[in-house]
Coordinates of C-alpha atoms in Angstrom, one line a residue:
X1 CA 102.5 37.1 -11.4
X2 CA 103.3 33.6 -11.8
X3 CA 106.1 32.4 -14.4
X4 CA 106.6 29.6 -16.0
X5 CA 109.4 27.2 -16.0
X6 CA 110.8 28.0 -19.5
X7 CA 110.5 31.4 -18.8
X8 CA 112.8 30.0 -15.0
X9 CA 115.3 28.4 -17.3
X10 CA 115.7 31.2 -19.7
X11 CA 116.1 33.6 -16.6
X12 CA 118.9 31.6 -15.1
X13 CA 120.7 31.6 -18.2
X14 CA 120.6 35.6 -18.6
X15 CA 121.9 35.7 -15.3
X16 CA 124.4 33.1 -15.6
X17 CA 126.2 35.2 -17.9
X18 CA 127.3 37.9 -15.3
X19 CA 129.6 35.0 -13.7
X20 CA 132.4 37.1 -15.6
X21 CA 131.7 40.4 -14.3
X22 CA 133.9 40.9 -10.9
X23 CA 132.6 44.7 -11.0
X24 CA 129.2 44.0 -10.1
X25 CA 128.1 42.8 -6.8
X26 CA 124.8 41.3 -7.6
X27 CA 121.2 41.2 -10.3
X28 CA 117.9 40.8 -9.1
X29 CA 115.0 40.0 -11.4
X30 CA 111.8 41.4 -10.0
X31 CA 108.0 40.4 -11.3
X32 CA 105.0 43.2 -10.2
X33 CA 102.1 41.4 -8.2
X34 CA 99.4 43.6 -7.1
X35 CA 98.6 43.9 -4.1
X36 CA 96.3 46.0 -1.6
X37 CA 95.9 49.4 -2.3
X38 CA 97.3 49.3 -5.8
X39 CA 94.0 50.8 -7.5
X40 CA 94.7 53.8 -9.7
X41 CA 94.6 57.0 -8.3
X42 CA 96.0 56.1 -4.7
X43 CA 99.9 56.8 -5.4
X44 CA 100.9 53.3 -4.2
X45 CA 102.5 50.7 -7.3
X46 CA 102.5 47.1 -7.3
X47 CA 105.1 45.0 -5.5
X48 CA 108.0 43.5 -6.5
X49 CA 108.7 40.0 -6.2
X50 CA 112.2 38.6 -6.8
X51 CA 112.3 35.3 -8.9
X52 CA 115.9 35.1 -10.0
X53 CA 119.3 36.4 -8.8
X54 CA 122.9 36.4 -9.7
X55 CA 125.4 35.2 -7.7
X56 CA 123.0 32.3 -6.2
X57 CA 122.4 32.3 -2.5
X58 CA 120.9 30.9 0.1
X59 CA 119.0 33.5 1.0
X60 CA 115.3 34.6 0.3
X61 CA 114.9 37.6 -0.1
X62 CA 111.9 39.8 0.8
X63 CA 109.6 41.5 -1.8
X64 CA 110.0 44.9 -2.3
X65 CA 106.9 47.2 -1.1
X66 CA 105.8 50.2 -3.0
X67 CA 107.2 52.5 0.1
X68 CA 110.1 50.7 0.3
X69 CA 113.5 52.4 0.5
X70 CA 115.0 49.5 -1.6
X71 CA 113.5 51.6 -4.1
X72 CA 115.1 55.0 -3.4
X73 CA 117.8 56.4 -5.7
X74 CA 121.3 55.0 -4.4
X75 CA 124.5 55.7 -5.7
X76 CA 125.7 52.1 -6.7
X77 CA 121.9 50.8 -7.3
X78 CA 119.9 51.0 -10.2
X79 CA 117.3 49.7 -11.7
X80 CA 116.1 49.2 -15.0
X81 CA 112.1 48.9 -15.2
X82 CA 110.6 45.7 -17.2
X83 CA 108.0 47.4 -19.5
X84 CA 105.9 46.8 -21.8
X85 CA 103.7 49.7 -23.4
X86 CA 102.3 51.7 -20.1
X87 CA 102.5 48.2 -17.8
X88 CA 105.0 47.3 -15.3
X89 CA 105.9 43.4 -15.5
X90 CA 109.2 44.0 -13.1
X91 CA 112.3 45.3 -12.4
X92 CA 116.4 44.3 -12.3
X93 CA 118.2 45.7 -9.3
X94 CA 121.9 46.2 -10.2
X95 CA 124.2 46.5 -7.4
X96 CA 127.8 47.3 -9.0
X97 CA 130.9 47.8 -6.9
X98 CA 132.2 51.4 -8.5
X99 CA 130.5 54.3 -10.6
X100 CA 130.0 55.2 -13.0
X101 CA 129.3 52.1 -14.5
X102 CA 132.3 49.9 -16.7
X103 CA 131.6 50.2 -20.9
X104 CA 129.8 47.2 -21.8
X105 CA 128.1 46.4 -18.8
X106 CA 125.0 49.1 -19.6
X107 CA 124.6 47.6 -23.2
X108 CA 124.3 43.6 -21.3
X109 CA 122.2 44.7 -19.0
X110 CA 119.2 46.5 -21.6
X111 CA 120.1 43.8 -23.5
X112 CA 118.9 41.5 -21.1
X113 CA 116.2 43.4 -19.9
X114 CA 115.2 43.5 -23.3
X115 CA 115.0 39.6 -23.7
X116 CA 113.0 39.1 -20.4
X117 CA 110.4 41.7 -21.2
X118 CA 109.7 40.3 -24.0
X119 CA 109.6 36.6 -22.4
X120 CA 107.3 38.1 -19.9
X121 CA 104.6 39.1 -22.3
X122 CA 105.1 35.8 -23.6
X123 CA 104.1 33.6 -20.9
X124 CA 102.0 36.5 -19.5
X125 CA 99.9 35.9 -23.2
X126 CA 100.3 32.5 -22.8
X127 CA 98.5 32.2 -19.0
X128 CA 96.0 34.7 -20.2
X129 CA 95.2 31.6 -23.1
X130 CA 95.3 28.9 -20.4
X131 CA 92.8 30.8 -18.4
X132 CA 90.6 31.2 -21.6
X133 CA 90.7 27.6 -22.7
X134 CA 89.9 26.4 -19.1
X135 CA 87.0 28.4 -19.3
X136 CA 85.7 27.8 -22.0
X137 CA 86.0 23.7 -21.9
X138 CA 84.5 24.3 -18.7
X139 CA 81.6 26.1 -20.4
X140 CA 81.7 23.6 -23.4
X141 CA 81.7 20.6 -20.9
X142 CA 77.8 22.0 -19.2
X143 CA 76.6 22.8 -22.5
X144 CA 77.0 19.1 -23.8
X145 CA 75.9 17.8 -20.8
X146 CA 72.7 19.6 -20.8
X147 CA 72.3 19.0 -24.7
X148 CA 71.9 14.9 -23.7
X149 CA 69.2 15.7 -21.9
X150 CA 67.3 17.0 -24.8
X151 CA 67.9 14.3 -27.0
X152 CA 67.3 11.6 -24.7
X153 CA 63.6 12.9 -24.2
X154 CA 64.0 12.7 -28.3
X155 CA 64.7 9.2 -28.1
X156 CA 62.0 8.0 -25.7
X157 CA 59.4 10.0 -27.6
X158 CA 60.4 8.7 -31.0
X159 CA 60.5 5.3 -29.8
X160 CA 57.1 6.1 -28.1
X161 CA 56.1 6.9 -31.2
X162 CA 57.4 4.1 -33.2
X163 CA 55.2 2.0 -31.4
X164 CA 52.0 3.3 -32.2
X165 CA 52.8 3.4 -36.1
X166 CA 53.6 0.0 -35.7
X167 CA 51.7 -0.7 -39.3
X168 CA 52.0 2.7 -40.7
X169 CA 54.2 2.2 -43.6
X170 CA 53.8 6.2 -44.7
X171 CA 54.5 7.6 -41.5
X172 CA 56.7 5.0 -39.3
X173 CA 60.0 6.4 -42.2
X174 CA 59.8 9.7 -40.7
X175 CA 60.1 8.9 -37.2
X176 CA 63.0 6.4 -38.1
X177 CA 64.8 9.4 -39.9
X178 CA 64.2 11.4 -36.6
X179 CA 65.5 8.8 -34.7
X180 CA 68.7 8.3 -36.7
X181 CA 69.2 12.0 -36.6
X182 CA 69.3 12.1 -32.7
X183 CA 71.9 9.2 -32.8
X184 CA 73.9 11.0 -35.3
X185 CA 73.7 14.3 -32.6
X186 CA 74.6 12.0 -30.0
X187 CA 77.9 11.3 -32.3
X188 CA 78.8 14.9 -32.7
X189 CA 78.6 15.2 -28.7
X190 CA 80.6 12.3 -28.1
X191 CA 83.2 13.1 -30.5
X192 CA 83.4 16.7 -29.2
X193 CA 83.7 15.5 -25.4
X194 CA 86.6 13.3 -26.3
X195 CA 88.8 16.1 -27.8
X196 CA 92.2 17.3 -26.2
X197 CA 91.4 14.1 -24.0
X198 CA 95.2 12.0 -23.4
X199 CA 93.4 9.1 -25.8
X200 CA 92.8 10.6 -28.7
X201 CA 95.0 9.3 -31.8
X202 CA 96.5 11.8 -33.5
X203 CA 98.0 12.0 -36.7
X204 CA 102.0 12.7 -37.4
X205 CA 104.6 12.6 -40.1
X206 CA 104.0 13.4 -43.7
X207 CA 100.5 12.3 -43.2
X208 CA 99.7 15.3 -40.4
X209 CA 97.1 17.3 -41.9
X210 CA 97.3 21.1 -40.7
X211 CA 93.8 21.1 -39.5
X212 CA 92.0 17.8 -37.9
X213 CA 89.7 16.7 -40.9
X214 CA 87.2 14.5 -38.3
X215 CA 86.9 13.8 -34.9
X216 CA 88.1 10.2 -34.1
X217 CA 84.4 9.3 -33.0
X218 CA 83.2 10.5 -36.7
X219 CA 85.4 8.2 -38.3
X220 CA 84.1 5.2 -39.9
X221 CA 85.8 1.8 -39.4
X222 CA 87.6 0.7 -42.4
X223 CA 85.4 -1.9 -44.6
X224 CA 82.2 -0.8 -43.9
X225 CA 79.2 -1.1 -45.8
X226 CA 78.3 2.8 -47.4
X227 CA 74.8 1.7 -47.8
X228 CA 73.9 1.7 -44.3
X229 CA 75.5 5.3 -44.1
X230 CA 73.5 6.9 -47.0
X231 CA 69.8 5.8 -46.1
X232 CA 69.6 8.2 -43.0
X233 CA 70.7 11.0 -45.5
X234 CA 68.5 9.9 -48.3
X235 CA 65.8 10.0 -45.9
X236 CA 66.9 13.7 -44.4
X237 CA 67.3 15.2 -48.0
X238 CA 63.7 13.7 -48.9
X239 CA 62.1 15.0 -45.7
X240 CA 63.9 18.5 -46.9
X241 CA 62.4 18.5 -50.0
X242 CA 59.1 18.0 -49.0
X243 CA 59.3 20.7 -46.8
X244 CA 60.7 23.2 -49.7
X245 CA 58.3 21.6 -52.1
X246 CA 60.7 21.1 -54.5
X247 CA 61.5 17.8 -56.6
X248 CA 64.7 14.9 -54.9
X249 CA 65.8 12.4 -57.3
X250 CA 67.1 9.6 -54.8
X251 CA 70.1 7.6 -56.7
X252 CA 68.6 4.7 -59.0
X253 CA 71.1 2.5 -57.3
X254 CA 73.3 2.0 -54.0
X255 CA 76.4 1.8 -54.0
X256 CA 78.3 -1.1 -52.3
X257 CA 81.4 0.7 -52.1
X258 CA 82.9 -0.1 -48.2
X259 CA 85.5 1.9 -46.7
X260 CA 85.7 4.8 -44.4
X261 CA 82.1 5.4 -44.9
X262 CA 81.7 7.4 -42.0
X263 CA 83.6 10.3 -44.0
X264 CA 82.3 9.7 -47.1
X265 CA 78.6 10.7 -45.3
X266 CA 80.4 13.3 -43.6
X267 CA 80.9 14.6 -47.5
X268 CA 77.9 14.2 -49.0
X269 CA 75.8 15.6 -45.6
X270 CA 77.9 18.6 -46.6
X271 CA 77.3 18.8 -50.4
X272 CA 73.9 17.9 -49.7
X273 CA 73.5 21.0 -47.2
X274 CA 75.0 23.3 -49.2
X275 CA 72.3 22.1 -52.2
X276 CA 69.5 22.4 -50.2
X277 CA 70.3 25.8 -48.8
X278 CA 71.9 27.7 -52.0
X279 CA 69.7 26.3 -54.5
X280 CA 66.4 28.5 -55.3
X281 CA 63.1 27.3 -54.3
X282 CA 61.5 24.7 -56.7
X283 CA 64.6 24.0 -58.0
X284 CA 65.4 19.9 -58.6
X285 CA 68.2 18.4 -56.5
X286 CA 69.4 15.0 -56.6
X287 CA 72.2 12.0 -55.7
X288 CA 73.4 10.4 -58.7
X289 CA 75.9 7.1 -58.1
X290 CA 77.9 4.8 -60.6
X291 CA 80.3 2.9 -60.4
X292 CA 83.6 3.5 -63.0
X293 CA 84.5 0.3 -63.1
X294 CA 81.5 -2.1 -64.1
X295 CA 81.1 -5.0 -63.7
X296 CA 83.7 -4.9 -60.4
X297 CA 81.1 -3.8 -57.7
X298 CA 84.6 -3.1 -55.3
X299 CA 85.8 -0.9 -57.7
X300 CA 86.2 2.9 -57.3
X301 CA 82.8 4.6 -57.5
X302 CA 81.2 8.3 -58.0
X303 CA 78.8 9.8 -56.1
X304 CA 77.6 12.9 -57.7
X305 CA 75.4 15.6 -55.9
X306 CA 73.5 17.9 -58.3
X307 CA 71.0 20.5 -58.4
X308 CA 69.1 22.0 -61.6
X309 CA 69.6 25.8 -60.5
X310 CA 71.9 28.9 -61.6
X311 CA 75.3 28.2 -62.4
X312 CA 78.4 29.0 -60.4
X313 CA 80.0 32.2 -61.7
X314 CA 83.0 30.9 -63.4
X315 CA 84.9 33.0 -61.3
X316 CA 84.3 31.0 -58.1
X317 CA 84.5 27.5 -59.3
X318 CA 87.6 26.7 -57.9
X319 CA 87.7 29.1 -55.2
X320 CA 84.8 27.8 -53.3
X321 CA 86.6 25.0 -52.4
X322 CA 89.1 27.7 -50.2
X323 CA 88.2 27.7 -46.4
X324 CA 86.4 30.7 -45.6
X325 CA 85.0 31.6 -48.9
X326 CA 81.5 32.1 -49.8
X327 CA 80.1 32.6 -53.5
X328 CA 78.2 35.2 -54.5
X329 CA 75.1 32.9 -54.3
X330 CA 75.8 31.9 -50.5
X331 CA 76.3 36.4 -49.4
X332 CA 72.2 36.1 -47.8
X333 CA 72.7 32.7 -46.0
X334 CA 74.3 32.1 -42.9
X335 CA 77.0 29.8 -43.2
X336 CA 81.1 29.8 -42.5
X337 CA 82.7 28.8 -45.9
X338 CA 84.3 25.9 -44.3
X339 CA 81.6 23.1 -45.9
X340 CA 83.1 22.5 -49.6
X341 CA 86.9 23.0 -47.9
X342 CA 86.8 20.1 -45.6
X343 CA 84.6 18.0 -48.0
X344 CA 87.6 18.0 -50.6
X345 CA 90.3 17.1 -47.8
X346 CA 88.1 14.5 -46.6
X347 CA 87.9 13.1 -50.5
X348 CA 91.4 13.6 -50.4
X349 CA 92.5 11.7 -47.3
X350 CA 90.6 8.7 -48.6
X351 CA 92.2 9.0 -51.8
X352 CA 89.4 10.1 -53.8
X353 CA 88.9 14.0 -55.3
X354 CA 85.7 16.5 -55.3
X355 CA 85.3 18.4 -58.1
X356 CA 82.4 20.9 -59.8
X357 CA 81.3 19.7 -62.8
X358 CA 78.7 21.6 -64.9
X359 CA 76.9 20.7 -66.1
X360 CA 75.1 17.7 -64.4
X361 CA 74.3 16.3 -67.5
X362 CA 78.2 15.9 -68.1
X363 CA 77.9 13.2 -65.6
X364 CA 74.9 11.0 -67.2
X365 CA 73.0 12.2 -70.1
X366 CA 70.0 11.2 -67.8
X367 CA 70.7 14.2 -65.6
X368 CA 69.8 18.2 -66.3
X369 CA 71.4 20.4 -68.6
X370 CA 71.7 23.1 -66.8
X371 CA 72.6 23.1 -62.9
X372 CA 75.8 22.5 -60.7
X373 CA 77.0 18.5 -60.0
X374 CA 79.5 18.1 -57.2
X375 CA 81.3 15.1 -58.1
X376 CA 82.9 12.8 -55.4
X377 CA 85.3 10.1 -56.7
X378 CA 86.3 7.1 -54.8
X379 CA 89.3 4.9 -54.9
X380 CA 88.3 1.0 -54.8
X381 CA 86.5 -0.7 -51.9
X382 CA 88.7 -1.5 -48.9
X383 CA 88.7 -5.6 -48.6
X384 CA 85.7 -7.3 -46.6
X385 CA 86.9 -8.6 -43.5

C-alpha cells in the first residue's frame, strides 16, 4: 500500500512526539501489502512494510513476513494492530526499555494509532478515487473520440445533401437545422474534452459558483448578436412540432439583445425541452420576446417560453427550480431535474432572473389564457465592439 505525502508528514509528526520519552527504545509504523500466498483460507497474512520510525536512522529496515518471528510475542515488544472494521492497514512495533509499560505512555500510543488509522482510510479512499477518475477519463476520452466519427459522416452527408437541394427552399431549412445541430454536438464534445485540462479558467472569490454553470467552450463571447443563436433553435422547436403535430408560434420579432448569448441559448434550449417533452400532445407552445424598454433596442429584454397545457400545481412552482426535483407532470419522463436549476443560475449569472408566470396571457394579452410561461429577463445589451 502506497501512502501519500500528507499522510508522510503527518506520520513524522506523530512520531516526532516520542523525542521526550527516554523509556522507550524505538516506534515503527507498519502498512500491510499483500503478497503471495495471502488468499483467504491459507493461514498466511499480509506483510508488513515499515514507512516511518522513531528515533530516525540510517538504517532500512526489512519488511516483516507473515512467519516472521518479529511477530512473536516478546516481553518488551508490542504491537498495536492499525484496523479498520475486519481489515489490516498496519501495525506499530513498540520496543520500550522496562515493563510493564510507564502511565501515559499506553494512552499516546492508541492515541496515535488512532489518528493514523483513520489517515490510512483516508488516503486509502482517496487512491481508490484516483484510480476511479483515471478510469473513467480514460473511458470518457474513447467515447468522445469515437462520437466524432459519427458526426463527421453527419457533416459530409448533410453537406452532400445541401447540394442537391440547391433550389429547394422547403426542404434545404431542414438539412441546415441538421447541420447546425451536428456543430452544436461538436461543441458539447469539445467543451467536455477540455475539462480538468491545466487551461481551463476557473472562477474564484465571491463570484465562485458552487457548481460550474457552463463549460468554458459553451460560453458565448461578450457582445454578441442573440439572433444568430436563436434561429438554429427556432428551427429545432419547429421541426419538433411538426413531428408531435402540434401548433409553434415562432416569436413575432428578434431580439437584438447582444451579450453572453451563448448562455442565454443554453436557457431557452432547456425551457424549450422541458415544453416540448412535459406538455401533452396537441398542446400549443411558443417563444414570445419584447423588449421592456422601447424604443432602446440595447435595453434589457424578455424572452418568454410558453405552452397552452395544464397548469403547474401551485405546490411546485417554486420548487421546480430546486436541482433534482421533478413535478408531478415530469414522474413518466426520463429526465434528471437539473434543466429549470441551471437555467435560473445561468439567468442569474448574467444578471437577469427566470421566473413561472401563469398564466401566459399575463405576459401579452396576445398569448393563451390558460398554460405555463417561463419568463427569462435580461439586463441591457452589453456594448458593440
Amino acid at each position: 500500500m502506497q501512502v501519500s505525502k500528507r499522510f508522510s508528514a503527518l506520520l513524522s509528526f506523530q512520531l516526532a512526539q516520542f523525542a521526550d520519552r527516554s523509556d522507550v527504545h524505538s516506534v515503527v509504523v507498519y502498512v500491510t501489502e499483500p503478497g503471495v500466498g495471502t488468499e483467504p483460507g491459507n493461514g498466511r497474512g499480509p506483510s508488513l512494510v515499515p514507512i516511518g520510525q522513531w528515533p530516525i536512522t540510517s538504517r532500512i529496515l526489512p519488511a516483516v513476513e507473515a512467519n516472521s518471528t518479529l511477530r512473536a510475542p516478546a516481553e518488551k515488544r508490542r504491537w498495536l494492530p492499525l484496523r479498520h472494521q475486519n481489515v489490516l492497514l498496519g501495525a506499530i512495533q513498540v520496543e520500550t526499555l522496562s515493563v510493564p509499560w510507564p502511565e501515559g505512555l499506553g494512552q499516546r500510543l492508541q492515541a496515535v494509532a488512532l489518528c493514523l488509522t483513520e489517515a490510512l482510510c483516508l488516503d486509502l479512499e482517496q487512491q481508490q478515487l484516483q484510480q476511479t477518475l483515471r478510469r473513467q477519463e480514460a473511458e470518457l476520452n474513447v467515447l468522445l473520440h469515437q462520437l466524432r466519427n459519427p458526426l463527421a459522416a453527419l457533416r459530409t452527408f448533410g453537406q452532400l445533401l445541401l447540394r442537391r437541394l440547391d433550389q429547394d427552399g422547403q426542404n434545404r431549412p431542414l438539412v441546415e437545422g441538421l447541420l447546425a445541430e451536428e456543430r452544436q454536438l461538436n461543441r458539447y464534445i469539445d467543451a467536455l474534452s477540455r475539462l480538468g485540462s491545466p487551461d481551463t479558467p476557473t472562477v474564484s472569490g465571491e463570484t465562485a459558483q458552487p457548481l460550474l454553470l457552463l463549460p468554458p467552450a459553451l460560453i458565448g463571447p461578450e457582445g454578441e448578436p442573440l439572433r444568430e443563436w436563436l434561429e438554429p433553435l427556432l428551427q429545432r422547436s419547429a421541426a419538433t412540432a411538426s413531428l408531435q403535430g402540434r401548433p409553434w408560434h415562432p416569436p413575432a420579432c428578434m431580439p437584438s439583445w447582444r451579450g453572453d448569448s451563448g448562455a442565454v441559448a443554453e436557457i431557452l434550449a432547456n425551457l424549450l425541452e422541458n415544453a416540448f417533452r412535459y406538455s401533452p400532445p396537441g398542446i400549443a407552445i411558443g417563444l414570445h420576446c419584447q423588449p421592456l424598454c422601447q424604443p432602446l433596442p440595447q435595453g434589457p429584454w424578455q424572452l418568454t417560453v410558453w405552452d397552452a397545457g395544464e397548469p403547474i400545481a401551485a405546490a411546485e412552482r417554486e420548487a421546480i427550480f430546486e436541482r433534482g426535483f421533478r413535478g408531478r407532470q415530469g414522474q413518466t419522463c426520463a429526465g434528471t431535474g437539473l434543466g429549470l436549476a441551471l437555467a435560473r443560475d445561468l439567468a442569474r449569472n448574467l444578471g437577469g432572473e427566470l421566473s413561472l408566470v401563469l398564466p401566459p396571457a399575463a405576459i401579452a394579452p396576445e398569448l393563451p389564457g390558460q398554460g405555463n410561461a417561463f419568463c427569462l429577463r435580461l439586463p441591457a445589451s452589453a456594448p458593440n465592439h
